[in-house]
């Protein structure tokens, strides 16, 4: 039932600034987009609701990069480079980057320290002269006409302000700006089902010798505990892995549902409220169980992140939608702007289900078409990251950090090219974009050699 409403009086809103490119959201996609646009010489502002960058990677305690690598005919290669490489170098310099580790025996992921990520991202944006506006919640759009955004409205401690830009990039993860601008979008599987959210947390005080490779034994211990009736778990497929210092482990164990069993909806504030509280409760239960695992007896919760981890909300409909078949079939696209090597990772009720392209029979990655970033109907908007144009299954793979970095770098570069050619982003010469991305060190697939090394 619709809520009753009140009328807000019209008012004049101060203009915070006028930019060539404004990016909403400072996760992997937003970081890469802002860096790419600013590095191309465009006056760029990144707007973020928190006081730090990293998106789910820091704010939701993810602490692990997936999708930077692909299993190419049985050989591991790092396929996401460009801006992502600049960030990784900085995190590593701060001593905050693990060596890549194997997941399910098939693909690599790479853990990091959130403090190092935040500092490295600040430094990266400063280095490329991208402006940042922290503590600013995007709250609406003012349109010039139905195809063009005039200003993004933000709520700050100083009240509501407006940011004008020639081109906007929605990297909010939730497609907030695209939705306010009237772009079409889908939510979840269109039947009310979304990937289930999780509350991440990290333990400290683990005895690394005793714990050993506990990530291998924990699933069997969970099953035994359930059979013995001592514990009940919200999902199978818990991920418990060491961070850079092996006394600290990240725990991806929880699953947040509504009373009817559906996933918590990250677009609904009552759901988010329930999810945060229930997420912390589940984290505590998981902790009680983990303390029974050898090596974890004296561990303690060192971090419950600032927010619940949201995997999927809006997916904005663009000029093409990346599908699950594209992922499993390692699809190629003429307008490729980067690649995704992560499999489909579906967080369904009570479980996490992975689906890989054939390994080692395939090259293990799909290309990401530029048309994923151009929402149909809005001319001065690009969308990058987990809210880009993908089907539910396509998003279950390409939502992870690696592909988000690639999409963001392409969006920022495309915005700069559109400005130099006085074109709308949709109409830029994609071959020029591809040449530019390659010159920046990005790997876009096509006829390029897959880069060597990790
Ligand atoms: C529990 C969990 C575990 C995961 N595990 C992994 C993993 O191990 N490895 C991996 O690579 N990926 C993992 N992912 C997925 C990955 O973290 C995200 O999909 C990825 O961060 C998406 O990047 P993004 O830039 O598109 O969006 P996000 O990371 O969601 O960033 C969006 C940013 O926009 C900001 N924002 C949103 N709305 C507004 C607004 N209105 N105004 C201002 N700012 C706004 C947010 O604060 C945020 O900083 C996991 C996700 C979850 C939830």
XYZ file of C-alpha atoms and ligand atoms in Angstrom:
507
model
C 0.000 0.000 0.000
C 1.475 3.418 -0.909
C 2.515 5.519 2.083
C 0.722 8.802 2.777
C 2.687 11.782 1.460
C 3.479 15.366 2.409
C 4.424 18.179 0.050
C 7.921 19.601 0.300
C 7.995 23.317 -0.567
C 10.073 24.235 -3.649
C 13.434 25.767 -2.737
C 16.639 27.083 -4.308
C 19.526 24.627 -4.001
C 23.151 25.819 -3.823
C 25.357 24.582 -6.630
C 28.280 22.643 -5.146
C 30.208 22.662 -8.413
C 30.198 22.233 -12.169
C 32.230 19.377 -13.596
C 32.793 17.735 -16.908
C 32.330 14.276 -15.376
C 30.528 13.429 -12.125
C 30.735 9.873 -10.795
C 28.244 8.663 -8.178
C 29.722 5.989 -5.921
C 33.279 5.160 -4.889
C 33.430 1.368 -5.218
C 35.693 -0.425 -7.709
C 33.661 0.895 -10.663
C 33.533 4.478 -9.386
C 37.216 4.582 -8.453
C 38.267 3.368 -11.900
C 35.784 5.656 -13.669
C 36.927 8.772 -11.818
C 40.609 7.957 -12.320
C 40.134 7.318 -16.043
C 38.156 10.511 -16.658
C 40.506 12.693 -14.595
C 43.618 11.149 -16.133
C 42.202 12.095 -19.544
C 42.249 15.702 -18.347
C 38.541 16.033 -17.557
C 37.372 17.963 -14.489
C 35.998 15.076 -12.493
C 34.155 14.735 -9.188
C 33.579 11.450 -7.362
C 30.648 11.587 -4.935
C 30.504 9.022 -2.128
C 28.130 8.710 0.823
C 30.796 7.368 3.189
C 34.085 8.971 4.211
C 36.223 6.452 2.295
C 36.414 4.636 -1.025
C 36.193 0.946 -1.866
C 32.432 0.334 -1.947
C 31.405 -3.127 -0.760
C 35.122 -3.968 -0.741
C 35.648 -1.766 2.326
C 32.210 -0.645 3.541
C 30.865 -4.201 3.614
C 34.141 -5.814 4.684
C 34.585 -7.933 1.540
C 38.430 -7.679 1.823
C 39.031 -9.877 -1.200
C 39.299 -9.205 -4.943
C 37.620 -11.699 -7.229
C 37.575 -11.481 -10.999
C 41.038 -10.031 -11.475
C 42.129 -13.423 -12.797
C 40.933 -16.023 -15.274
C 41.672 -19.711 -15.643
C 42.877 -19.643 -19.258
C 43.000 -23.240 -20.506
C 44.173 -24.354 -17.081
C 46.689 -21.562 -16.568
C 46.062 -18.674 -14.178
C 46.442 -15.200 -15.647
C 45.572 -11.730 -14.367
C 43.180 -10.385 -16.975
C 42.058 -7.147 -15.313
C 44.809 -4.561 -15.387
C 44.823 -0.828 -16.178
C 43.573 1.265 -13.237
C 43.200 -1.912 -11.143
C 46.966 -2.483 -11.442
C 47.682 1.031 -10.202
C 45.481 0.419 -7.180
C 46.966 -3.009 -6.431
C 50.487 -1.584 -6.597
C 49.568 1.045 -4.027
C 47.854 -1.459 -1.707
C 50.890 -3.724 -1.979
C 53.272 -0.848 -1.218
C 51.336 -0.338 2.012
C 51.851 -4.014 2.877
C 48.133 -4.740 2.489
C 47.961 -7.216 -0.388
C 48.002 -11.026 -0.108
C 49.357 -13.300 -2.804
C 46.467 -14.650 -4.903
C 44.907 -17.829 -3.491
C 43.029 -20.635 -5.170
C 39.232 -20.899 -4.830
C 37.528 -24.267 -5.400
C 40.716 -25.444 -7.097
C 39.726 -23.506 -10.204
C 40.187 -19.748 -9.954
C 42.260 -17.176 -8.070
C 41.160 -14.450 -5.673
C 43.340 -11.960 -3.825
C 42.725 -10.710 -0.286
C 43.662 -7.255 0.980
C 43.561 -5.092 4.044
C 40.710 -2.561 4.074
C 42.766 0.226 5.683
C 45.383 -0.116 2.948
C 42.655 -0.144 0.260
C 41.150 3.092 1.585
C 44.506 4.881 1.733
C 45.617 3.556 -1.659
C 42.376 4.679 -3.302
C 42.643 8.199 -1.800
C 46.182 8.408 -3.124
C 45.233 7.118 -6.568
C 42.502 9.717 -7.009
C 44.727 12.506 -5.722
C 47.507 11.404 -8.073
C 45.193 11.716 -11.074
C 43.618 14.935 -9.791
C 40.094 13.640 -9.422
C 38.092 15.623 -6.851
C 36.215 13.734 -4.150
C 33.096 14.719 -2.243
C 32.710 12.428 0.767
C 29.724 12.299 3.097
C 27.395 13.218 0.261
C 24.410 10.983 -0.374
C 23.079 11.189 -3.909
C 19.370 11.896 -3.468
C 17.844 12.762 -6.822
C 18.307 14.117 -10.317
C 17.102 17.270 -12.018
C 16.577 16.691 -15.720
C 17.169 19.111 -18.588
C 14.755 17.081 -20.663
C 13.776 13.444 -20.567
C 17.078 12.298 -22.120
C 19.575 14.554 -20.302
C 20.501 14.910 -16.650
C 21.114 18.507 -15.612
C 22.205 18.021 -12.008
C 22.651 15.389 -9.353
C 21.209 16.389 -5.999
C 23.189 15.406 -2.924
C 22.369 15.549 0.780
C 25.255 16.678 2.965
C 25.771 17.957 6.496
C 25.563 21.404 4.904
C 22.146 20.566 3.484
C 21.029 19.713 -0.033
C 23.381 20.746 -2.829
C 23.511 20.257 -6.594
C 26.336 18.939 -8.761
C 26.236 19.798 -12.441
C 28.174 17.847 -15.038
C 28.306 17.270 -18.754
C 28.395 13.523 -18.282
C 27.356 11.471 -15.261
C 28.535 7.972 -14.403
C 26.320 5.911 -12.135
C 28.631 3.651 -10.138
C 26.335 3.525 -7.107
C 25.963 -0.251 -7.333
C 22.216 0.255 -6.992
C 21.640 2.265 -10.179
C 20.299 5.125 -8.056
C 21.059 7.932 -10.495
C 19.887 5.935 -13.499
C 16.586 5.227 -11.739
C 16.079 8.885 -10.770
C 16.802 9.880 -14.376
C 14.079 7.537 -15.590
C 16.271 4.805 -17.100
C 14.709 1.372 -17.310
C 15.985 -1.259 -14.918
C 15.333 -4.726 -13.569
C 15.592 -5.909 -9.988
C 16.858 -9.395 -9.187
C 15.443 -12.276 -11.193
C 12.265 -10.262 -11.886
C 10.303 -12.678 -9.678
C 11.286 -10.961 -6.446
C 14.438 -13.060 -6.008
C 17.757 -11.310 -5.563
C 21.177 -12.651 -4.691
C 21.112 -12.952 -0.902
C 23.123 -10.391 1.061
C 25.684 -11.319 3.743
C 27.167 -9.600 6.772
C 30.917 -10.112 6.494
C 33.188 -10.029 9.550
C 36.802 -10.638 10.432
C 38.353 -12.561 13.304
C 41.662 -11.800 14.916
C 43.695 -13.863 17.377
C 43.593 -17.039 15.276
C 46.501 -19.423 15.853
C 47.764 -19.903 12.281
C 49.649 -23.155 13.030
C 46.647 -24.774 14.694
C 44.182 -23.422 12.140
C 46.292 -24.585 9.185
C 44.062 -24.928 6.132
C 40.883 -24.786 8.193
C 38.916 -23.537 5.182
C 39.044 -27.137 3.938
C 37.751 -28.721 7.176
C 35.159 -26.102 8.203
C 32.386 -27.262 5.806
C 32.565 -30.827 7.222
C 32.648 -29.451 10.787
C 29.553 -27.377 9.995
C 27.734 -30.425 8.697
C 28.714 -32.439 11.776
C 27.535 -29.615 14.065
C 24.176 -29.452 12.284
C 23.768 -33.221 12.506
C 24.650 -33.135 16.202
C 22.071 -30.348 16.630
C 24.531 -27.965 18.283
C 24.375 -25.301 15.552
C 22.224 -24.272 12.616
C 23.650 -22.282 9.722
C 21.905 -19.898 7.351
C 23.705 -21.328 4.319
C 26.128 -23.968 3.115
C 29.320 -22.828 1.443
C 30.863 -20.684 4.162
C 34.090 -18.926 3.167
C 36.606 -18.572 6.002
C 40.100 -17.600 4.826
C 43.234 -15.949 6.227
C 44.096 -12.351 5.443
C 47.625 -10.991 4.939
C 48.525 -11.658 8.548
C 47.365 -15.215 9.210
C 46.158 -14.334 12.724
C 43.297 -12.531 10.951
C 40.621 -14.393 8.953
C 37.652 -13.106 6.979
C 34.332 -14.845 7.428
C 31.664 -14.950 4.724
C 29.132 -17.134 6.476
C 25.804 -15.371 6.829
C 22.721 -14.997 4.663
C 19.995 -12.421 5.243
C 16.371 -13.137 4.513
C 12.982 -11.554 4.947
C 10.437 -13.342 7.142
C 9.022 -14.995 3.992
C 12.452 -16.404 3.109
C 13.124 -14.003 0.210
C 16.395 -12.067 0.106
C 16.662 -8.800 2.006
C 16.020 -6.065 -0.553
C 18.859 -3.523 -0.562
C 16.505 -0.868 -1.940
C 14.155 -0.973 1.041
C 15.153 0.739 4.224
C 13.149 -1.487 6.567
C 14.766 -4.528 4.968
C 18.202 -2.954 5.331
C 17.538 -2.200 8.987
C 16.440 -5.764 9.673
C 19.393 -7.092 7.630
C 21.981 -5.131 9.599
C 20.658 -6.320 12.968
C 20.097 -9.905 11.877
C 23.475 -9.892 10.105
C 25.270 -9.011 13.321
C 23.281 -11.651 15.195
C 24.223 -14.306 12.622
C 27.850 -13.150 12.753
C 27.870 -13.720 16.499
C 26.400 -17.210 16.068
C 28.979 -18.027 13.403
C 31.676 -16.765 15.754
C 30.456 -19.060 18.533
C 30.721 -21.996 16.167
C 34.138 -20.978 14.817
C 35.525 -20.802 18.353
C 35.071 -24.592 18.436
C 37.393 -25.032 15.425
C 41.036 -25.847 16.304
C 43.126 -22.678 16.153
C 40.107 -20.371 16.623
C 39.595 -20.944 20.366
C 41.033 -17.540 21.353
C 39.879 -15.575 18.333
C 37.679 -12.516 18.624
C 35.618 -10.392 16.234
C 37.912 -7.543 15.240
C 35.593 -6.004 12.665
C 31.907 -5.916 11.833
C 31.832 -3.635 8.790
C 29.903 -0.365 8.464
C 27.202 -1.975 6.366
C 25.522 -5.184 5.287
C 26.972 -6.620 2.061
C 24.531 -6.153 -0.819
C 25.217 -8.231 -3.914
C 22.410 -7.220 -6.224
C 19.653 -4.666 -6.517
C 18.861 -2.729 -9.719
C 20.412 -3.748 -13.013
C 20.002 -0.883 -15.458
C 18.889 -1.899 -18.933
C 21.408 -0.765 -21.501
C 21.896 -1.321 -25.195
C 22.806 -4.965 -24.500
C 22.548 -7.151 -21.372
C 25.431 -9.462 -20.488
C 23.870 -12.872 -19.845
C 24.756 -16.038 -17.963
C 25.196 -17.775 -21.325
C 27.730 -15.102 -22.296
C 29.678 -15.903 -19.131
C 29.536 -19.696 -19.495
C 30.195 -19.492 -23.249
C 33.156 -17.068 -22.856
C 31.417 -14.708 -25.310
C 33.239 -12.236 -27.551
C 31.908 -8.820 -28.512
C 33.132 -6.426 -31.223
C 32.780 -3.560 -28.743
C 34.619 -5.299 -25.890
C 36.014 -2.918 -23.264
C 37.378 -5.467 -20.795
C 36.886 -9.001 -19.616
C 35.373 -11.049 -16.801
C 36.999 -14.281 -15.639
C 34.767 -14.940 -12.618
C 32.184 -17.747 -12.830
C 28.504 -17.437 -12.019
C 28.291 -17.320 -8.218
C 24.632 -17.534 -7.257
C 23.739 -16.773 -3.666
C 20.444 -18.656 -3.490
C 18.363 -19.620 -0.450
C 20.623 -21.585 1.898
C 23.466 -22.075 -0.561
C 26.064 -20.639 -2.930
C 26.188 -22.267 -6.357
C 29.136 -21.777 -8.705
C 28.952 -22.416 -12.456
C 32.179 -22.235 -14.429
C 32.808 -22.123 -18.135
C 34.415 -25.415 -19.216
C 37.869 -25.614 -17.619
C 40.445 -26.159 -19.054
C 38.575 -26.529 -22.349
C 37.816 -22.818 -22.680
C 39.768 -19.590 -22.370
C 37.890 -18.973 -19.089
C 36.759 -15.378 -19.607
C 34.063 -13.471 -21.451
C 34.386 -10.036 -22.974
C 32.344 -7.101 -21.645
C 30.586 -5.107 -24.374
C 30.623 -1.293 -24.207
C 26.841 -1.334 -24.748
C 26.465 -2.673 -21.160
C 27.431 0.776 -19.957
C 25.048 2.868 -22.064
C 21.561 2.942 -20.576
C 18.893 3.149 -23.224
C 16.980 6.417 -23.080
C 19.423 8.677 -21.214
C 22.111 10.376 -23.299
C 24.597 11.875 -20.831
C 24.753 8.882 -18.488
C 26.996 5.828 -18.303
C 26.448 3.025 -15.799
C 29.331 0.912 -14.505
C 29.750 -1.854 -11.952
C 27.265 -4.251 -10.427
C 24.302 -2.148 -11.612
C 25.402 -2.177 -15.278
C 23.313 -3.855 -17.943
C 23.372 -7.575 -17.200
C 20.804 -10.277 -16.663
C 20.431 -11.727 -13.183
C 22.778 -14.616 -14.121
C 25.257 -12.388 -15.942
C 25.405 -10.110 -12.908
C 25.978 -13.108 -10.628
C 29.409 -13.338 -12.290
C 30.455 -9.903 -13.535
C 29.400 -8.095 -10.325
C 32.699 -8.933 -8.624
C 35.480 -6.369 -8.279
C 37.572 -7.307 -11.337
C 34.879 -6.700 -13.931
C 33.703 -3.605 -12.024
C 37.193 -2.073 -12.299
C 37.186 -2.842 -16.026
C 33.735 -1.346 -16.585
C 34.614 1.742 -14.552
C 37.815 2.403 -16.449
C 35.939 2.060 -19.732
C 33.141 4.375 -18.583
C 35.538 7.121 -17.455
C 37.571 6.834 -20.636
C 34.428 6.856 -22.775
C 33.130 9.958 -20.990
C 36.376 11.782 -21.797
C 36.232 10.691 -25.440
C 32.607 11.786 -25.710
C 33.535 15.207 -24.374
C 36.424 15.605 -26.819
C 34.248 14.557 -29.757
C 31.201 16.491 -28.602
C 29.218 13.263 -28.871
C 26.913 11.424 -26.513
C 28.722 8.443 -24.976
C 26.597 5.948 -26.901
C 27.842 7.390 -30.207
C 31.592 7.521 -29.642
C 33.875 5.567 -31.952
C 34.303 2.351 -29.998
C 37.532 1.512 -31.849
C 39.076 4.686 -30.385
C 37.886 3.710 -26.919
C 39.439 0.275 -27.324
C 42.738 1.733 -28.549
C 42.784 4.136 -25.617
C 42.026 1.407 -23.074
C 44.815 -0.773 -24.450
C 47.217 2.180 -24.327
C 46.299 2.572 -20.635
C 47.310 -1.039 -20.002
C 43.827 -2.537 -19.866
C 43.243 -5.990 -21.341
C 40.094 -6.051 -23.449
C 40.288 -9.508 -25.027
C 39.629 -9.440 -28.781
C 42.802 -10.190 -30.717
C 45.130 -9.284 -27.824
C 47.494 -11.824 -26.271
C 46.279 -12.762 -22.782
C 48.735 -11.062 -20.392
C 51.288 -13.319 -18.712
C 51.564 -13.505 -14.954
C 49.459 -12.722 -11.907
C 29.073 -10.137 1.194
C 29.727 -9.907 -0.124
C 30.868 -10.621 -0.431
C 31.505 -10.374 -1.640
N 32.664 -11.026 -1.915
C 33.402 -10.615 -2.961
C 34.728 -11.063 -3.114
O 35.229 -11.872 -2.342
N 35.453 -10.536 -4.144
C 34.905 -9.628 -5.020
O 35.605 -9.157 -5.923
N 33.642 -9.236 -4.914
C 32.891 -9.674 -3.897
N 31.633 -9.197 -3.736
C 31.051 -8.340 -4.787
C 31.685 -6.970 -4.870
O 32.166 -6.516 -3.639
C 30.739 -5.925 -5.430
O 29.887 -6.461 -6.361
C 31.533 -4.799 -6.014
O 32.121 -4.084 -4.946
C 30.655 -3.895 -6.833
O 31.377 -2.746 -7.170
P 30.621 -1.420 -7.590
O 31.659 -0.372 -7.710
O 29.743 -1.696 -8.736
O 29.628 -1.105 -6.383
P 29.845 -1.022 -4.814
O 31.069 -1.726 -4.385
O 28.550 -1.397 -4.219
O 30.117 0.539 -4.585
C 29.099 1.497 -4.714
C 29.516 2.724 -3.948
O 28.540 3.726 -4.146
C 28.192 4.337 -2.921
N 26.805 4.770 -3.047
C 25.728 3.998 -3.305
N 24.637 4.752 -3.406
C 25.021 6.023 -3.193
C 24.324 7.250 -3.165
N 23.013 7.324 -3.384
N 25.026 8.372 -2.901
C 26.379 8.319 -2.661
N 27.081 7.177 -2.684
C 26.405 6.044 -2.953
C 28.382 3.240 -1.902
O 28.593 3.767 -0.596
C 29.603 2.515 -2.450
O 30.805 3.062 -1.970
C 30.960 -9.443 -2.562
C 29.807 -8.739 -2.258
C 29.191 -8.968 -1.038
C 27.975 -8.182 -0.730
